XYZ file of C-alpha atoms in Angstrom:
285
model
C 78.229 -43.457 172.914
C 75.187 -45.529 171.479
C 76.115 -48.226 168.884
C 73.503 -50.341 167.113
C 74.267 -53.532 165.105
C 71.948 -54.337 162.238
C 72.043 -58.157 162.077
C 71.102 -59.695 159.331
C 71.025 -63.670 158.453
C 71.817 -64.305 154.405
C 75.661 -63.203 155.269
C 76.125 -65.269 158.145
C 78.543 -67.927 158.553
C 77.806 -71.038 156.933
C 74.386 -70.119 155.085
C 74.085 -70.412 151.682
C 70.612 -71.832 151.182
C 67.379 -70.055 151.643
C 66.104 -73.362 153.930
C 68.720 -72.052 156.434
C 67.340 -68.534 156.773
C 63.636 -69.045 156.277
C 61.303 -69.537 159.556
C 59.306 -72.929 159.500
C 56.483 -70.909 160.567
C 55.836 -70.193 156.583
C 55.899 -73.660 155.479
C 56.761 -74.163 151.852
C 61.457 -74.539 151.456
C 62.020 -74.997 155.051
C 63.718 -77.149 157.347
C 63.580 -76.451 161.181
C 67.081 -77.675 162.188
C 69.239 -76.014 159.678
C 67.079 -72.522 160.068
C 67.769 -73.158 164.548
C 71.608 -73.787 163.293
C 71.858 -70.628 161.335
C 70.152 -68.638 164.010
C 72.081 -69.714 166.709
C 75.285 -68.381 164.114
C 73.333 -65.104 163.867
C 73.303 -64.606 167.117
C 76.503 -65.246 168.316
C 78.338 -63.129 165.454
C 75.414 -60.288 167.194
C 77.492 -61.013 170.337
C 80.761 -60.700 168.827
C 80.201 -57.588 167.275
C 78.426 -56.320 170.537
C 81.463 -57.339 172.462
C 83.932 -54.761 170.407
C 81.430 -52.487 170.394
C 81.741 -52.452 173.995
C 86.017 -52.621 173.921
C 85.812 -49.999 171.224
C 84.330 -47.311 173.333
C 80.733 -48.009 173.245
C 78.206 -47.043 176.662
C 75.251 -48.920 175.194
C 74.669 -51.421 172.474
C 71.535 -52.154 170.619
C 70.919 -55.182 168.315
C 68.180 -54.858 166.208
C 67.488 -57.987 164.773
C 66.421 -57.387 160.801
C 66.007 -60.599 159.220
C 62.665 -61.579 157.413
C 60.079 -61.776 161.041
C 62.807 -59.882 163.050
C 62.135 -62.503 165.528
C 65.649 -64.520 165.190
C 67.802 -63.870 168.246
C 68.240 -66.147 171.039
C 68.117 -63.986 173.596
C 69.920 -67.144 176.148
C 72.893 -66.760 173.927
C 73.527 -63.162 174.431
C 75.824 -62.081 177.555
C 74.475 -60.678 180.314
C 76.301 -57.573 180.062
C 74.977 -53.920 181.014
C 73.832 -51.679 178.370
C 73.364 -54.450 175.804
C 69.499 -54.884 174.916
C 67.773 -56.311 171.739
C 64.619 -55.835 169.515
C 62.121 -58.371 168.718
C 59.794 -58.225 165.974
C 59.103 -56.630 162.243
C 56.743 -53.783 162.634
C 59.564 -51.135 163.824
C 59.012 -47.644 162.422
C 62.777 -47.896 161.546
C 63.159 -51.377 160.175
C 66.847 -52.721 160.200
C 67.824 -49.551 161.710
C 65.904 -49.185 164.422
C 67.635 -46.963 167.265
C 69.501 -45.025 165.169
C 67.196 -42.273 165.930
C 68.325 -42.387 169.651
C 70.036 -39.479 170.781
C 73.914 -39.811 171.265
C 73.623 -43.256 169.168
C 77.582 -42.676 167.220
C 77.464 -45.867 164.855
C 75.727 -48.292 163.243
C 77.551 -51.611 162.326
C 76.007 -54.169 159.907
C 76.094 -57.905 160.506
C 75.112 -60.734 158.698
C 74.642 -58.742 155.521
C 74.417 -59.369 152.047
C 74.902 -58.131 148.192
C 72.154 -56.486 146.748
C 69.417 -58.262 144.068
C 70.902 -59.414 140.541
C 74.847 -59.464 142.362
C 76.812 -62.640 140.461
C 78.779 -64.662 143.356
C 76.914 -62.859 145.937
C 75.054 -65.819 148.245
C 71.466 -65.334 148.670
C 71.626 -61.508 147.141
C 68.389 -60.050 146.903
C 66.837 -56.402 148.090
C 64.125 -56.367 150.817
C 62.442 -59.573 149.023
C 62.244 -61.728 145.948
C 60.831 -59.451 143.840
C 62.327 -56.399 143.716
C 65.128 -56.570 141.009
C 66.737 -53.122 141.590
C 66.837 -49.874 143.510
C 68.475 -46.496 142.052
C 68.970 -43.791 144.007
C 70.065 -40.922 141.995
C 71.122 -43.212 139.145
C 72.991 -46.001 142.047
C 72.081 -49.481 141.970
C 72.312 -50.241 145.475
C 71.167 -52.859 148.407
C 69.518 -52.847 151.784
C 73.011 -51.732 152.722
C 72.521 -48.246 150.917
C 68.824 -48.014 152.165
C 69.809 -48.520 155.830
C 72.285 -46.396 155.967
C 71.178 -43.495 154.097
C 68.505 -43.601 156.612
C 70.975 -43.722 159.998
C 72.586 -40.535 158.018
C 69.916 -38.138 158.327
C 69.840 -39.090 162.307
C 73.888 -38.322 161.958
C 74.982 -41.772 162.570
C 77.666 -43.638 160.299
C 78.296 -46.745 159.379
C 81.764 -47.835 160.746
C 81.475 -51.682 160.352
C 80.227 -54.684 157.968
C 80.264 -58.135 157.988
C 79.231 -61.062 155.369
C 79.844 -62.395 152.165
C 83.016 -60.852 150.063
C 80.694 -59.860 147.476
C 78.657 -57.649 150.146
C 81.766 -56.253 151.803
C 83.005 -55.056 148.719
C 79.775 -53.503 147.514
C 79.013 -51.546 150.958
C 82.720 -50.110 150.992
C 82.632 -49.122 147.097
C 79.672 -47.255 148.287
C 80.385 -46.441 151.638
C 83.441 -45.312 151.771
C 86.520 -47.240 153.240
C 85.708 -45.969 156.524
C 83.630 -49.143 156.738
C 85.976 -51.781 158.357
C 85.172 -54.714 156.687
C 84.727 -58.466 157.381
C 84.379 -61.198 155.400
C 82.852 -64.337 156.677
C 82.903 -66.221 153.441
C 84.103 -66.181 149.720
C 80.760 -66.521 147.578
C 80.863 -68.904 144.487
C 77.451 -68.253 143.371
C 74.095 -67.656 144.794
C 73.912 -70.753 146.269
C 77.510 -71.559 147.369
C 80.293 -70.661 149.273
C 84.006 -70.590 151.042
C 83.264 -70.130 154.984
C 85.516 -69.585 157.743
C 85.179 -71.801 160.876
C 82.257 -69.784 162.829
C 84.613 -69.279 165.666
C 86.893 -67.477 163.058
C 84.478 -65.801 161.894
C 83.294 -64.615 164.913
C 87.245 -63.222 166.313
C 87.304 -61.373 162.806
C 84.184 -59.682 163.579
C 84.714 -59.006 167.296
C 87.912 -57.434 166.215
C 86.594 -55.365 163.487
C 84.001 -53.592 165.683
C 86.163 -52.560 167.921
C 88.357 -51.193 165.322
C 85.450 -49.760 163.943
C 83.797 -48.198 166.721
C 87.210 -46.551 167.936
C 87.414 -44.694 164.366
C 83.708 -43.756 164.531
C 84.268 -40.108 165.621
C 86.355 -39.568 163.023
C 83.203 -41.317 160.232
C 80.831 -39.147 158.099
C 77.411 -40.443 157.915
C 76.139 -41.425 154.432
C 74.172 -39.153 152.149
C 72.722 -38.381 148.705
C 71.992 -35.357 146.789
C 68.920 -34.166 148.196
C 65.725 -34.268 146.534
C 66.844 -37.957 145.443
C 64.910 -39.640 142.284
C 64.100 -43.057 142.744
C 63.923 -46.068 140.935
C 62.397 -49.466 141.468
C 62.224 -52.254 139.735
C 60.295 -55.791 139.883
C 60.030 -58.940 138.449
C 56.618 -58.355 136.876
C 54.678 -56.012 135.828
C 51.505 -56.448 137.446
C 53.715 -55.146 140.437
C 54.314 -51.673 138.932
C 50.834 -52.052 137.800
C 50.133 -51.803 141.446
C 52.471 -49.252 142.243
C 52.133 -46.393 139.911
C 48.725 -45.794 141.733
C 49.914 -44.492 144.571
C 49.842 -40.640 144.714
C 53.258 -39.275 143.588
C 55.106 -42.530 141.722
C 55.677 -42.547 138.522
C 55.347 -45.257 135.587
C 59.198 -45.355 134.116
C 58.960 -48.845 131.776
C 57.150 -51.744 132.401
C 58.594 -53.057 135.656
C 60.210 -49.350 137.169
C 58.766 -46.827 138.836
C 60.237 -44.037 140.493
C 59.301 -41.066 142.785
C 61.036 -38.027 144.469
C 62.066 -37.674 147.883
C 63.023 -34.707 149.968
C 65.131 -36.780 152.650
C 66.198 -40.001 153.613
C 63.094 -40.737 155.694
C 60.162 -40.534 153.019
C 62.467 -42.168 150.817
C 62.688 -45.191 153.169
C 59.089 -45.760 154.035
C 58.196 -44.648 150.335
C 60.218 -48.135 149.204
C 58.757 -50.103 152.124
C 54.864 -48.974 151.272
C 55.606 -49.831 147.916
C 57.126 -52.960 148.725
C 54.064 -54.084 149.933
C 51.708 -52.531 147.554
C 53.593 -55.196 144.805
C 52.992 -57.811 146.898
C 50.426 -59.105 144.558
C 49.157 -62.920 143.203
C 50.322 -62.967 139.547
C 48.148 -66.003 139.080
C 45.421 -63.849 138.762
């Protein structure tokens, strides 16, 4: 069996500032150490949950890096270990899930992730970017967590593991289902502060739970909806639904919401990514 492990950064270990998790490369917030620290973090809780992949049944083990450039693993820290590859860079046709859509991939286990946008206590909790303030899927606020995996459910792949912040845990197994084995790396006290484990705790939590997670995976039903799904979004501004309700087929709802139909899991995915960047506009005129 295939496994892939989403890994993201904002529910890692010992970040709970947006200097830790944003690449100097953009200038602005940044700091070059602490963003090195918290990638080197990222990537070893990658290798934990690679590493009970692999003692939970797993052939093969994908981890598709999904934070921000996509270009955060240190590929010296993984293990040399066969079947275990990685993907580099942000223009993937699947995103954070990329290699779902691999035939006899069984699971998809989330790492490093976080609560969605407007979440109290949740560190860093956002959706996709800073602007996007809330996604409904057939009347559900959810995250990148719901996204993601309603997406690996049309390929017929579950999600069987989670790691990050309490707050995220408990929002992906509310939605999820409790077949989600759930860790928590640390206790959020608000967006920008939190309760960590030691990383090396962290990291035997999170080996552990993929294993366990992996070995139940047969017995996991991949996520879905109610097919066609209506769709909400909603910004910050509304010069960005301004933008949006252009595009053929979305809909003006209020003054920051617009919403859409989709017949399946995959237009609704790269619907909310094109129109993710379609808001992407100066509000300065």
């Amino acid at each position: 069996m295939k496994v892939v492990i989403s890994v993201d950064m904002e529910g890692v270990c010992g970040v709970a500032s947006w200097v830790q998790v944003s690449p100097p490369e953009f200038g602005g917030l940044v700091n070059g150490t602490e963003y090195q620290a918290a990638r080197e973090r990222m990537t070893l809780e990658a290798v934990a949950a690679a590493e009970g992949a692999f003692a939970g049944g797993a052939s093969e083990v994908l981890i598709n890096d999904s934070h921000d450039t996509m270009r955060n693993l240190l590929p010296e820290l993984l293990p040399d270990l066969p079947g275990l590859t990685f993907t580099s860079g942000n223009d993937k046709p699947l995103s954070m899930v990329q290699g779902v859509q691999e035939p006899d991939t069984g699971a998809l286990l989330f790492v490093g992730y976080h609560a969605r946008a407007g979440t109290p206590r949740g560190p860093l909790a956002h959706t996709w970017n800073g602007f996007i303030r809330d996604v409904r899927i057939n009347g559900l606020s959810t995250g990148e967590y719901g996204l993601n995996a309603l997406l690996a459910g049309q390929y017929g792949v579950p999600v069987v593991f989670a790691a990050g912040d309490d707050v995220a845990i408990a929002e992906i197994q509310a939605e999820l289902g409790e077949q989600v084995v759930g860790v928590a790396v640390k206790e959020g006290l608000s967006t920008f502060a939190a309760v960590h484990l030691h990383p090396a705790e962290a990291q035997r939590r999170i080996r552990a739970g993929a294993e366990a997670g992996v070995r139940a995976a047969a017995q996991a039903t991949p996520y879905t909806t109610r097919w066609p799904a209506q769709v909400q979004l909603s910004f910050d501004h509304q010069a960005r639904a301004d933008q949006c309700e252009r595009v053929p087929g979305v809909m003006r709802v209020d003054a920051v919401t617009v919403a859409w139909q989709s017949p399946d899991a995959y237009h609704l995915f790269q619907t909310f990514r094109l129109l993710a960047k379609v808001a992407e506009v100066r509000l300065n005129g």
